[in-house]
Coordinates of C-alpha atoms in Angstrom, one line a residue:
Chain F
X1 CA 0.0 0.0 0.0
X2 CA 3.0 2.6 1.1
X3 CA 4.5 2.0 -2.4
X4 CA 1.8 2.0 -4.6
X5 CA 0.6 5.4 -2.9
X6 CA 4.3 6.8 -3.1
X7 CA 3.6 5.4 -7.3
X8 CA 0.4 7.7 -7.3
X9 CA 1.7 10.5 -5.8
X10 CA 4.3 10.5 -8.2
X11 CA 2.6 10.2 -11.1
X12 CA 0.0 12.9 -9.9
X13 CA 3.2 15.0 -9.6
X14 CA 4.2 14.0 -13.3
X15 CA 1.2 14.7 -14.3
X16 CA 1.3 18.8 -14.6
X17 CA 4.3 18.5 -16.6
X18 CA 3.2 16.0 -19.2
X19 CA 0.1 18.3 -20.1
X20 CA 2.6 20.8 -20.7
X21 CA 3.3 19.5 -23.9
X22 CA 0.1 17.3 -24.4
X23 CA -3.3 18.9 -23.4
X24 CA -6.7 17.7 -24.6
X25 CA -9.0 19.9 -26.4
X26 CA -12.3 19.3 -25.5
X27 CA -15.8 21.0 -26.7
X28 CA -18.4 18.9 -25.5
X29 CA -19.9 17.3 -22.6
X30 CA -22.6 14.4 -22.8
X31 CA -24.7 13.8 -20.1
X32 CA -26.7 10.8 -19.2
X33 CA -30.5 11.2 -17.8
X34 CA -33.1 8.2 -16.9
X35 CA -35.9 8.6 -18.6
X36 CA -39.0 7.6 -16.9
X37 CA -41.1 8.5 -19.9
X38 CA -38.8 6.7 -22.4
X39 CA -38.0 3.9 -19.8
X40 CA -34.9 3.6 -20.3
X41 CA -31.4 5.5 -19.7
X42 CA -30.6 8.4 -22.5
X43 CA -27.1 10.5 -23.4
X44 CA -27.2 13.8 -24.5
X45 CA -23.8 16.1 -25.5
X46 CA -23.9 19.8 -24.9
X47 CA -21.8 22.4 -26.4
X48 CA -21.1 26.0 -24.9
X49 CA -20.1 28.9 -26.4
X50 CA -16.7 30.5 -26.4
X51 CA -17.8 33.2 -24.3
X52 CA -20.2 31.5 -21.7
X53 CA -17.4 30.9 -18.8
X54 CA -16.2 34.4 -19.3
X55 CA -20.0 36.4 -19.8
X56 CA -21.3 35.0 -16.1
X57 CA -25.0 36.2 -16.8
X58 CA -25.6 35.7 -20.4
X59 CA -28.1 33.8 -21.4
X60 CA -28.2 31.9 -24.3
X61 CA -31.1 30.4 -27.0
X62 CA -30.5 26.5 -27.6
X63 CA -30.2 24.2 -30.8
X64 CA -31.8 20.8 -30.3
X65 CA -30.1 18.3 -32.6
X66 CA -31.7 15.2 -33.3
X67 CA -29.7 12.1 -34.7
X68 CA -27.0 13.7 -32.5
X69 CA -23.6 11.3 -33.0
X70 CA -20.7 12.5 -32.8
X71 CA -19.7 13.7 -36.6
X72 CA -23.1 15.6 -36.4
X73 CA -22.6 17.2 -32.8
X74 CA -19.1 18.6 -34.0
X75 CA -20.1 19.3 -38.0
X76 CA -23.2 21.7 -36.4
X77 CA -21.3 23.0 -33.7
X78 CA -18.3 23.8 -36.3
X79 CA -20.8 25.7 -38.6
X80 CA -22.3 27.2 -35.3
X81 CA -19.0 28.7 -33.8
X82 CA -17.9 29.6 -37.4
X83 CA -21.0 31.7 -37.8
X84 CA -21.2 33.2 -34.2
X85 CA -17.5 34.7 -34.1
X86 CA -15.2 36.4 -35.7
X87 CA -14.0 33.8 -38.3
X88 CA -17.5 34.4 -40.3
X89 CA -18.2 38.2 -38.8
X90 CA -20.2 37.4 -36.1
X91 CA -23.7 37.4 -38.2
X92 CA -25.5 34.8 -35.6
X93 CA -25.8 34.8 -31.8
X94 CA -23.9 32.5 -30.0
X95 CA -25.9 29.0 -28.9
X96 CA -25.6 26.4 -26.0
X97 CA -26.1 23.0 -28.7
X98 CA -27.9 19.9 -27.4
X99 CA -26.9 17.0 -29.2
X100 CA -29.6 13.9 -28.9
X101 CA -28.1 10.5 -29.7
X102 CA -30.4 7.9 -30.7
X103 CA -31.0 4.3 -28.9
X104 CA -34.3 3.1 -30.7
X105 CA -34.1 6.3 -34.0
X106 CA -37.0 4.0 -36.1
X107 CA -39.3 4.0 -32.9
X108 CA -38.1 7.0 -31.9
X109 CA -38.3 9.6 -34.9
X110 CA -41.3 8.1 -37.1
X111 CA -44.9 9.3 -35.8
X112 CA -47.2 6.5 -37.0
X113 CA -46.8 2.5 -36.3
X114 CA -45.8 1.3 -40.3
X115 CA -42.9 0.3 -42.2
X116 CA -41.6 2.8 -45.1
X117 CA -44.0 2.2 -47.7
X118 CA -44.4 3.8 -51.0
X119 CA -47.5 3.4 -53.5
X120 CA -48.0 -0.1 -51.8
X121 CA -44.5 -1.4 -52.1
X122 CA -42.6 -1.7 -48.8
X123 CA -39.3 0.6 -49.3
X124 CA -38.0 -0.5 -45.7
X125 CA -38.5 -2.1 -42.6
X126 CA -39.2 -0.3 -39.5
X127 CA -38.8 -1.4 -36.6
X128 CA -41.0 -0.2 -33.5
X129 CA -42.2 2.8 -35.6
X130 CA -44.8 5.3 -34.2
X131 CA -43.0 6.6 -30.9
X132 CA -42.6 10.0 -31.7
X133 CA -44.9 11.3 -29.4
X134 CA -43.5 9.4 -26.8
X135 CA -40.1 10.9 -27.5
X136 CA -41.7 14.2 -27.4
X137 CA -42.6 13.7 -24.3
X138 CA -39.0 13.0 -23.3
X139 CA -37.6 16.5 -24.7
X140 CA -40.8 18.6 -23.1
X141 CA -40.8 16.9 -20.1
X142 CA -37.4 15.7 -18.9
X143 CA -35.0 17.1 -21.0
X144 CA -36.2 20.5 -21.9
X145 CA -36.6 21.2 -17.7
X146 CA -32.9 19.7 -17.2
X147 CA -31.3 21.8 -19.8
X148 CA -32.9 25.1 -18.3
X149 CA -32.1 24.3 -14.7
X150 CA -28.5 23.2 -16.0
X151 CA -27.4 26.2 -17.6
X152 CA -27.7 29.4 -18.8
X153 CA -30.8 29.6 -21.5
X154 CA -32.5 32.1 -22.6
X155 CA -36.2 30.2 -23.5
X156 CA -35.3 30.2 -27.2
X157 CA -35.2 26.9 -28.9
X158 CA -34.8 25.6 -31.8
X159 CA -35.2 21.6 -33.5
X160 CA -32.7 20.5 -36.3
X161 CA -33.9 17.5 -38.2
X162 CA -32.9 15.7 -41.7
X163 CA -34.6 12.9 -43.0
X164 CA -36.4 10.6 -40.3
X165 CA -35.0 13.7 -38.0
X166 CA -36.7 16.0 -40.3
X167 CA -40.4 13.9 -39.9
X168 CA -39.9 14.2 -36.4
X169 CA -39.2 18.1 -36.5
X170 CA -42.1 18.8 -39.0
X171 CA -44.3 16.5 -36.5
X172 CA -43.4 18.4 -33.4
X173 CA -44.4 21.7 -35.5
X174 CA -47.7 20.2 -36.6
X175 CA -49.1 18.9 -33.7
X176 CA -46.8 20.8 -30.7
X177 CA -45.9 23.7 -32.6
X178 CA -44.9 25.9 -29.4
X179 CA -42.5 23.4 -28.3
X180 CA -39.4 25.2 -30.1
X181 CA -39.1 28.8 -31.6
X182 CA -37.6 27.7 -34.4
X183 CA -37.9 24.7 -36.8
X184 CA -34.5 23.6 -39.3
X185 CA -36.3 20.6 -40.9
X186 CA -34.0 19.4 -43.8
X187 CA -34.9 16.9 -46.0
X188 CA -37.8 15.6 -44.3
X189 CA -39.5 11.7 -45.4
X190 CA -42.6 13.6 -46.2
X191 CA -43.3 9.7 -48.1
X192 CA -43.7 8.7 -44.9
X193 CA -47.2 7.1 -44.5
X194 CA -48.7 8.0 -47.4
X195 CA -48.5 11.7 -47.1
X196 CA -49.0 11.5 -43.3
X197 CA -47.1 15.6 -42.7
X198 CA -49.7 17.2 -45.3
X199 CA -52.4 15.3 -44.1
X200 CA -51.8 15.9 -40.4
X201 CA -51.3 19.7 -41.1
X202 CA -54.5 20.0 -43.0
X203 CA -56.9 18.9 -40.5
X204 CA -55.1 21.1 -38.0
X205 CA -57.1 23.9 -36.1
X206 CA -54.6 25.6 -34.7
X207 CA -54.0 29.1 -35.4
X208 CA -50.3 29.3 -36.9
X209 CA -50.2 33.1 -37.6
X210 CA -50.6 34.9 -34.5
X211 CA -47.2 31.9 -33.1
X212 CA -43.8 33.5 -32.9
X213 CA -42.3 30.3 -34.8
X214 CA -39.7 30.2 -37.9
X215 CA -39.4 27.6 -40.2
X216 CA -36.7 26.9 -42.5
X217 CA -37.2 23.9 -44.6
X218 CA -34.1 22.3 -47.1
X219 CA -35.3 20.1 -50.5
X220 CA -33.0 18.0 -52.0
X221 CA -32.5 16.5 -55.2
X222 CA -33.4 12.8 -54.9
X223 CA -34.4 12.4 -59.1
X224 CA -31.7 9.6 -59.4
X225 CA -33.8 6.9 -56.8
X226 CA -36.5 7.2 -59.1
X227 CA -40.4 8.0 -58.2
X228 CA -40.3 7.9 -54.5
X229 CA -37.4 10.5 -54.9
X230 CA -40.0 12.4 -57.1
X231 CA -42.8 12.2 -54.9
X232 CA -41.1 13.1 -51.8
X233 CA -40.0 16.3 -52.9
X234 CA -43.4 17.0 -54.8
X235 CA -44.9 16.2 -51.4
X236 CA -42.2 18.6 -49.7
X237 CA -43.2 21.2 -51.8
X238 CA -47.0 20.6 -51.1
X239 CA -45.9 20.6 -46.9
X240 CA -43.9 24.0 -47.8
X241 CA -46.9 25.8 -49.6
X242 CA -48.9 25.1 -46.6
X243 CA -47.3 26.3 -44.6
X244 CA -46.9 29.5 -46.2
X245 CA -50.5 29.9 -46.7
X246 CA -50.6 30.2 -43.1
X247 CA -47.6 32.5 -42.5
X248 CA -47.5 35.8 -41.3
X249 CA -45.0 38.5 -39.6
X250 CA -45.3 36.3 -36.5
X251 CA -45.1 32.7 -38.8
X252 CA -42.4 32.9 -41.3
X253 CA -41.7 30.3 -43.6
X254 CA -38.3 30.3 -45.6
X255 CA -37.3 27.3 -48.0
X256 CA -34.9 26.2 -50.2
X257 CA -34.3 23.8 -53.0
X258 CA -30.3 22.3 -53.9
X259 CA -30.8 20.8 -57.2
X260 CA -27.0 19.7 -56.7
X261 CA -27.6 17.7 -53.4
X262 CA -29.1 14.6 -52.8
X263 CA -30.5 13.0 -49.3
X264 CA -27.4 12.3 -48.5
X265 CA -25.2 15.3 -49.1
X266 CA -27.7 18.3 -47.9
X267 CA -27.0 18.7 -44.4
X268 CA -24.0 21.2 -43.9
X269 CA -25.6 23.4 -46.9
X270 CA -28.9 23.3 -44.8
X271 CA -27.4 24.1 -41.8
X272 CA -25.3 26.8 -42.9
X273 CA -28.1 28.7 -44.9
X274 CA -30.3 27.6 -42.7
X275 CA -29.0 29.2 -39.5
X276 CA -28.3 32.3 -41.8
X277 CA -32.4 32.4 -42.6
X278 CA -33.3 31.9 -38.9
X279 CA -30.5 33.8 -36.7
X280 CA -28.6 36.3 -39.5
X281 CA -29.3 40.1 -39.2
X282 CA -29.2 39.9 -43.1
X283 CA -30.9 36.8 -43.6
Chain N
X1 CA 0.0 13.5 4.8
X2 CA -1.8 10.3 5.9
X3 CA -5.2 12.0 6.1
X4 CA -4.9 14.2 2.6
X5 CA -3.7 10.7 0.8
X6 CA -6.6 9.3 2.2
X7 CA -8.7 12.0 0.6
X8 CA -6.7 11.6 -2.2
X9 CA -7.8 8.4 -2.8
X10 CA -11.1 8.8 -1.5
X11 CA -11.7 11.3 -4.5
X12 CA -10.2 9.3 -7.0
X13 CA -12.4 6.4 -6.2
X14 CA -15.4 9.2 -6.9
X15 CA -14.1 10.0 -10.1
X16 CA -15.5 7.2 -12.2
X17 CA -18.9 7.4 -10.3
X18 CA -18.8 11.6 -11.6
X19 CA -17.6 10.5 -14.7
X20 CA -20.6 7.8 -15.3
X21 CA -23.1 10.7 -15.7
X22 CA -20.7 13.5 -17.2
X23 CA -18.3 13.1 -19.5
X24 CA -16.0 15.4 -21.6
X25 CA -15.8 15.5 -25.2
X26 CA -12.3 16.2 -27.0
X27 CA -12.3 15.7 -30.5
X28 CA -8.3 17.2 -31.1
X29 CA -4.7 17.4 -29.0
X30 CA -3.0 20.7 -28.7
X31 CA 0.9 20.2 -28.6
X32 CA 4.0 22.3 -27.7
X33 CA 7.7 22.3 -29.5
X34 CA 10.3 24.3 -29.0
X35 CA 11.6 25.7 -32.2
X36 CA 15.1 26.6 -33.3
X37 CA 14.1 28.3 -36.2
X38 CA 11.9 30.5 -34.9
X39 CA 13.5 30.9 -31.7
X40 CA 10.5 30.4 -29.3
X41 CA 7.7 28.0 -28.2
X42 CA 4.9 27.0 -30.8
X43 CA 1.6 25.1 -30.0
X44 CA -0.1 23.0 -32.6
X45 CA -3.2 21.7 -32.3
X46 CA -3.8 18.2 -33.6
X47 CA -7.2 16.4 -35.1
X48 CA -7.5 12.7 -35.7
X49 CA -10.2 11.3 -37.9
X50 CA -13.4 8.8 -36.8
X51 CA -11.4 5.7 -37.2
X52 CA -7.7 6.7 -36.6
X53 CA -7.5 4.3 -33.5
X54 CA -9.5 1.8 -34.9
X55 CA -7.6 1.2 -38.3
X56 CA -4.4 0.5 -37.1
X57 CA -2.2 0.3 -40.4
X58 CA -4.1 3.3 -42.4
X59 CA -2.2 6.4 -43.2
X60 CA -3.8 9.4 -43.4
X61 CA -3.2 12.5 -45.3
X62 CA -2.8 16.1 -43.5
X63 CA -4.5 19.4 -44.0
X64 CA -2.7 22.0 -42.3
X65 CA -4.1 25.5 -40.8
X66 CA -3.1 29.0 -40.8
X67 CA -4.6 31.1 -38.2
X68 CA -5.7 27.9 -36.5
X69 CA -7.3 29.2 -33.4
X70 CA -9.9 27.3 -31.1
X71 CA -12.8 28.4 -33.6
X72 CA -11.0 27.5 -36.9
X73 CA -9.8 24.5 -35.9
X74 CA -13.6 23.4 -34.7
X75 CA -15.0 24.2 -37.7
X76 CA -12.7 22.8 -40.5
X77 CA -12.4 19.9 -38.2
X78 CA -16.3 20.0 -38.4
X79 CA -16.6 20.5 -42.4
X80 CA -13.7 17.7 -43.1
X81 CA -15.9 15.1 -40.4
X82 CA -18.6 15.7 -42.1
X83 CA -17.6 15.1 -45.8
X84 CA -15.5 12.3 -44.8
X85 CA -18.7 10.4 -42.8
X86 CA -21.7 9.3 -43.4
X87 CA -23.0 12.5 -42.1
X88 CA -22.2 13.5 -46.1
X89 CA -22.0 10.7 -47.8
X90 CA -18.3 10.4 -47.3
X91 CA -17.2 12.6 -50.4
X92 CA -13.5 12.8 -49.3
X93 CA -11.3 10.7 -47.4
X94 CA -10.5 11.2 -44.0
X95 CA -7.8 13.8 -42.6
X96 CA -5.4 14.6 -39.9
X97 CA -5.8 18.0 -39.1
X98 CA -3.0 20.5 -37.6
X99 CA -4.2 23.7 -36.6
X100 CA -1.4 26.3 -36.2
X101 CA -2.3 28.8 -34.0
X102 CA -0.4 32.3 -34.4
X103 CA 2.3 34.3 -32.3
X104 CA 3.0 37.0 -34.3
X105 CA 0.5 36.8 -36.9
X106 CA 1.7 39.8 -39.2
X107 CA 5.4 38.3 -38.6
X108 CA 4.9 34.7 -40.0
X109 CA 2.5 35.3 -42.5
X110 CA 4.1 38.4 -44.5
X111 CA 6.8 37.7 -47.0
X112 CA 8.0 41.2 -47.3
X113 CA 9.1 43.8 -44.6
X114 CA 6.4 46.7 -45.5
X115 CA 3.2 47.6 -44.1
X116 CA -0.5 47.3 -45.6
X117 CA 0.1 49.9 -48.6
X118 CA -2.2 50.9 -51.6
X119 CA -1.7 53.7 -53.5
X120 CA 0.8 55.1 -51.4
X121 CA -1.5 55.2 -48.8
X122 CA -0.9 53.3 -45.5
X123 CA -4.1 51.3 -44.8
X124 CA -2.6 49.6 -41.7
X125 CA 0.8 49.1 -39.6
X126 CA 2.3 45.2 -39.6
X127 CA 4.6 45.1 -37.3
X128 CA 7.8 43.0 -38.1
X129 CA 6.3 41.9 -41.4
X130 CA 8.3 39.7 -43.9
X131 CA 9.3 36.8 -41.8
X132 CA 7.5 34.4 -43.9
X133 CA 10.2 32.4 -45.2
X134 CA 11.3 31.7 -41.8
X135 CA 7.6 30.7 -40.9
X136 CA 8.0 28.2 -44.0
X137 CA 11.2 26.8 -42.9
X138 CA 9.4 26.3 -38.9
X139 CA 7.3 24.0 -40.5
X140 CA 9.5 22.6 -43.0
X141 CA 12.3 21.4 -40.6
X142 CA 10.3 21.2 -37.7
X143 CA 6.5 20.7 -38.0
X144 CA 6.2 18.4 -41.0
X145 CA 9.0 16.1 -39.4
X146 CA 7.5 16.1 -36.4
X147 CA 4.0 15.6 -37.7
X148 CA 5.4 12.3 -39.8
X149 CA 7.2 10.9 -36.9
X150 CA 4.5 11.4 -34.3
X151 CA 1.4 10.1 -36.6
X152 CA 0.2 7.9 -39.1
X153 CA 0.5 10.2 -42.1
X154 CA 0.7 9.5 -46.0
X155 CA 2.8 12.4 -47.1
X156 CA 0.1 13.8 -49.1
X157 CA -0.4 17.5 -47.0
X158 CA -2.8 20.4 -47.7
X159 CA -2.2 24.1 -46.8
X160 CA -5.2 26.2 -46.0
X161 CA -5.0 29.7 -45.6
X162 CA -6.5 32.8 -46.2
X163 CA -6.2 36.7 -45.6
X164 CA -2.9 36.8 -44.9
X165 CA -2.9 33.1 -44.3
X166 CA -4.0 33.1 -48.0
X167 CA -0.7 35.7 -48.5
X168 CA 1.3 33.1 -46.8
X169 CA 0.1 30.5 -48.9
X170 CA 0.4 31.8 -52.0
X171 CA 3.6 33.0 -51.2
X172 CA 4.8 28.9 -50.7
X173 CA 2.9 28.0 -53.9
X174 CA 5.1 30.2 -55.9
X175 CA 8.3 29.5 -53.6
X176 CA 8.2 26.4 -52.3
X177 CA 5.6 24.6 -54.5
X178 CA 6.6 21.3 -53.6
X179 CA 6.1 21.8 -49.7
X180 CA 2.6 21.2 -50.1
X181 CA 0.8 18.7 -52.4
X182 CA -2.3 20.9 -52.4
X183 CA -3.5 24.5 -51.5
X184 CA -6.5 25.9 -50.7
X185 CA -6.4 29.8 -50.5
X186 CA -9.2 31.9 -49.7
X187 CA -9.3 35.6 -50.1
X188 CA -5.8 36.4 -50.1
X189 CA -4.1 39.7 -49.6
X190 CA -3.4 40.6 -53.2
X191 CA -2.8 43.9 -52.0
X192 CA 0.4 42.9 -50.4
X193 CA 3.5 45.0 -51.6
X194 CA 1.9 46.3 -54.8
X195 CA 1.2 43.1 -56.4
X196 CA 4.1 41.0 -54.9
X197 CA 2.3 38.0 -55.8
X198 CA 1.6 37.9 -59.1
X199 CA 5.3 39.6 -59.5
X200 CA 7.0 36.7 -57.8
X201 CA 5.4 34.6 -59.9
X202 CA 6.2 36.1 -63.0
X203 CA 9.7 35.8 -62.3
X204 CA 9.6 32.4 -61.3
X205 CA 11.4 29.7 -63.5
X206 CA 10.1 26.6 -61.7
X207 CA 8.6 24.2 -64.3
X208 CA 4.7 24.0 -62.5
X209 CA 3.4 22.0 -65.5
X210 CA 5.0 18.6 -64.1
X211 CA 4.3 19.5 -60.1
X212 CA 1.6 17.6 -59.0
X213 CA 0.0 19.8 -57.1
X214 CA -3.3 21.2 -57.1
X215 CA -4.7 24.7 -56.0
X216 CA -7.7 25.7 -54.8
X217 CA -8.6 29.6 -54.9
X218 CA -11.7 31.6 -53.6
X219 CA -12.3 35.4 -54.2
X220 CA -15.1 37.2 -52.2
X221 CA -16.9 40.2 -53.3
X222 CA -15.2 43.4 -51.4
X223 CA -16.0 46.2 -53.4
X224 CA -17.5 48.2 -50.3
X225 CA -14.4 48.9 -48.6
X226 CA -13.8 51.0 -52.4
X227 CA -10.6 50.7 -54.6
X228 CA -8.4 48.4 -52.4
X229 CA -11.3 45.8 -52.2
X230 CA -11.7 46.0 -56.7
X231 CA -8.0 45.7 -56.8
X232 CA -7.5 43.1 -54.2
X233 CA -10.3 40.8 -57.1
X234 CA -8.7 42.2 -59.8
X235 CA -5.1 41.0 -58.7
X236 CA -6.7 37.9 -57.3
X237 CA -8.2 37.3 -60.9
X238 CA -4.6 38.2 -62.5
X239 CA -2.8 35.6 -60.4
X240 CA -5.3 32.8 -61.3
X241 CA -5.4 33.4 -64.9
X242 CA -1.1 33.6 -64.4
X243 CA -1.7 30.0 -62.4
X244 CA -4.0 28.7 -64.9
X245 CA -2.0 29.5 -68.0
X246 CA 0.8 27.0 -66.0
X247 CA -1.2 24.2 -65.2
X248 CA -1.6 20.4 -67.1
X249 CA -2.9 17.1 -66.0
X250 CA -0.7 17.6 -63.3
X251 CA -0.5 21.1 -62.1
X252 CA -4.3 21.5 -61.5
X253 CA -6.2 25.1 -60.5
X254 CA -9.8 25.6 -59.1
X255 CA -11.0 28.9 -58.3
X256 CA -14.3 30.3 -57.5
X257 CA -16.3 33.8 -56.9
X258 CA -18.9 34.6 -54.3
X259 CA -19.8 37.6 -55.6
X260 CA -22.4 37.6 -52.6
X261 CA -19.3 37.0 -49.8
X262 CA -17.3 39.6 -48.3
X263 CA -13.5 38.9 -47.0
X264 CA -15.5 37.7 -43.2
X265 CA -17.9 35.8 -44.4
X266 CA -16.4 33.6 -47.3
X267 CA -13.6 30.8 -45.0
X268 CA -16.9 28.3 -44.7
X269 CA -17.9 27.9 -48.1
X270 CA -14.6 28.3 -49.3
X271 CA -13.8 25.3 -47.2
X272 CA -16.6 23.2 -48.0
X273 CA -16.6 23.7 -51.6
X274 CA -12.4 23.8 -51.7
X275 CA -12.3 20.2 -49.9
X276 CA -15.0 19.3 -52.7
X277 CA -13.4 20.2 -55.2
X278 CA -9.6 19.5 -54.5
X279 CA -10.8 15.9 -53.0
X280 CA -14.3 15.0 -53.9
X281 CA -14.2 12.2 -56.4
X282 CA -16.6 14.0 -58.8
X283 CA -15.3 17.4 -57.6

């Protein structure tokens, strides 16, 4: 025991000069959280500003990400400090990012209980579909709460989806639209139950215009998979034009279309002109 | 002593249990060397890819960054993770990224001892310019080396620079071309020393036609700040069309205009669409 605690001491001695030369740079922190509405245990990564250690009572809006691994949690928060300093002029605020991992993403991010079906023929299996609402329950009622007792927010949020992530996020706006502030729904599977987003937001009642709520929707080019591609993009634009029917200085709707993208190559484009639309002075 | 090594180890035996429900995210190493040439102490900040420690015979090649503060490293760390993932349909191959953080910026990154002159007028003081071809021999001698002995790298390296990191790197394009397999220069200072660009490379002799090498160049739109902003383009335009008029299947030259960019604004999409084009396999 003497020797092995003479060992530690030593090495904790050590250990200021190695860091000297080698110091880890780190951006993020992930937390864990049981959820008793989920059932189950959940991670999530957050990522401060540069200036929130050094500004002791700012308060700062929040990003939601869903799909939130670890390329995505450092490509948003890239784009995000990028934008919000002085390597791109400052021309957003600064944001406290909330990066959800998934566990169960097909039970978690699809709305309806069906597999991926399209004009009959089954595109894709899956599995456990239809918990959305369930997992919207988890971000209103456990992790919203945590992340404003935690830190420093300001009671601005916004929801960043793409593809399932981007059902989820049009979901949340159609049938909880005052969850977030903001909406960045990118590429959205608006095939997804036979045209279950434009159906839901048509039989809704609720009065969009007089909600503070931005929207900025991302259409990629998806021609090359053939009709589903088609359709889902037809479908996007149908999604798009209703919403704008029902905009209004309090509602506003921007959208874009990247002829040049696909599904699979839209995302930093969407984020970065995206968070332009919804936080730039200029936008 | 007894009791404090007791509460020594009493807190070490904590630290897992902290560390079970908040961990810290590092996604890069920031290293010190002590270098002859220079005659003082330089930090570097390092970035390994998704599956460095997981591939253990790969080689990787290495971008390398001017100006690489906290912010810029983040965010070309961010763009390069997500073009080289899934996140974006893996478009390039992974990199190694070394961020090199300045000391005396207008030092290292000038080639000529002068300050920021147009027109005989003085549009800014840089103190102890010119030292650029000692900055080049820093990382020539020492960084390279020690980047090649320390990692897995494939001696395939990128410089990215731009402003006077875009100065600097120009200024090793029509030096040094070798040093660097590929450029990527955004926005340079064209400016510099009436032209000294596109004059050094007049009177080079160095056959560019059988370098492999290729260049990457991205003008923004600064014709608000008046003259010096059109002439900055205009000499920007001159040196590319000088490039261009060098280059063969080998010596290869992309360059770009956001005409909707000013000199802040234009390092993200100048990344983004640079990486694409100097490493995308349909660039």
């Amino acid at each position: 025991m003497t020797f092995s605690l003479k060992a530690l001491v030593l090495f904790l001695t050590l250990v200021p000069w190695f860091s000297l030369s080698q110091e880890s740079i780190s951006y993020a922190d992930s937390f864990e959280v049981k959820s008793t509405v989920l059932n189950e245990s959940r991670r999530y990564s957050v990522y401060l500003p540069p200036s929130y250690h050094n500004e002791g009572d700012k308060r700062y809006p929040v990003i939601f990400v869903l799909d939130g691994d670890r390329s995505r949690l450092l490509s948003i928060s890239g784009v995000v400090e990028a934008l919000s300093t002085s390597t791109l002029a400052r021309q957003i605020d600064e944001f406290i990012i909330v990066a959800i991992p998934n566990t169960y993403r097909d039970r978690d991010l699809t709305p309806t209980a069906t597999d991926l079906i399209f004009k009959g023929k089954e595109l894709a299996k899956v599995n456990g579909s239809g918990g959305a609402d369930q997992f919207i329950g988890f971000i209103k009622k456990e992790l919203l709460p945590r992340i404003d007792k935690t830190f420093r927010t300001n009671g601005q949020n916004t929801l960043v989806g793409m593809s399932f992530g981007g059902l989820f996020a049009a979901h949340t706006l159609v049938t909880q639209p005052e969850l977030f502030n903001n909406y960045l729904i990118l590429d959205a599977t608006y095939v997804w139950d036979n045209n279950y987003l434009n159906r839901m937001l048509r039989q809704s009642t609720y009065d969009f215009s007089t909600a503070k709520i931005k929207v900025y929707l991302a259409l990629a080019n998806n021609d090359h998979i053939g009709e589903h591609g088609e359709v889902n993009r037809k479908w996007g634009n149908d999604f798009i034009t209703q919403l704008q029917s029902k905009s209004s200085e309090n509602f506003m709707i921007y959208s874009q279309y990247f002829p040049k993208e696909r599904h699979g190559t839209i995302e930093m484009l969407g984020w970065y002109n995206g968070f332009l639309k919804l936080f730039g002075s200029h936008g």
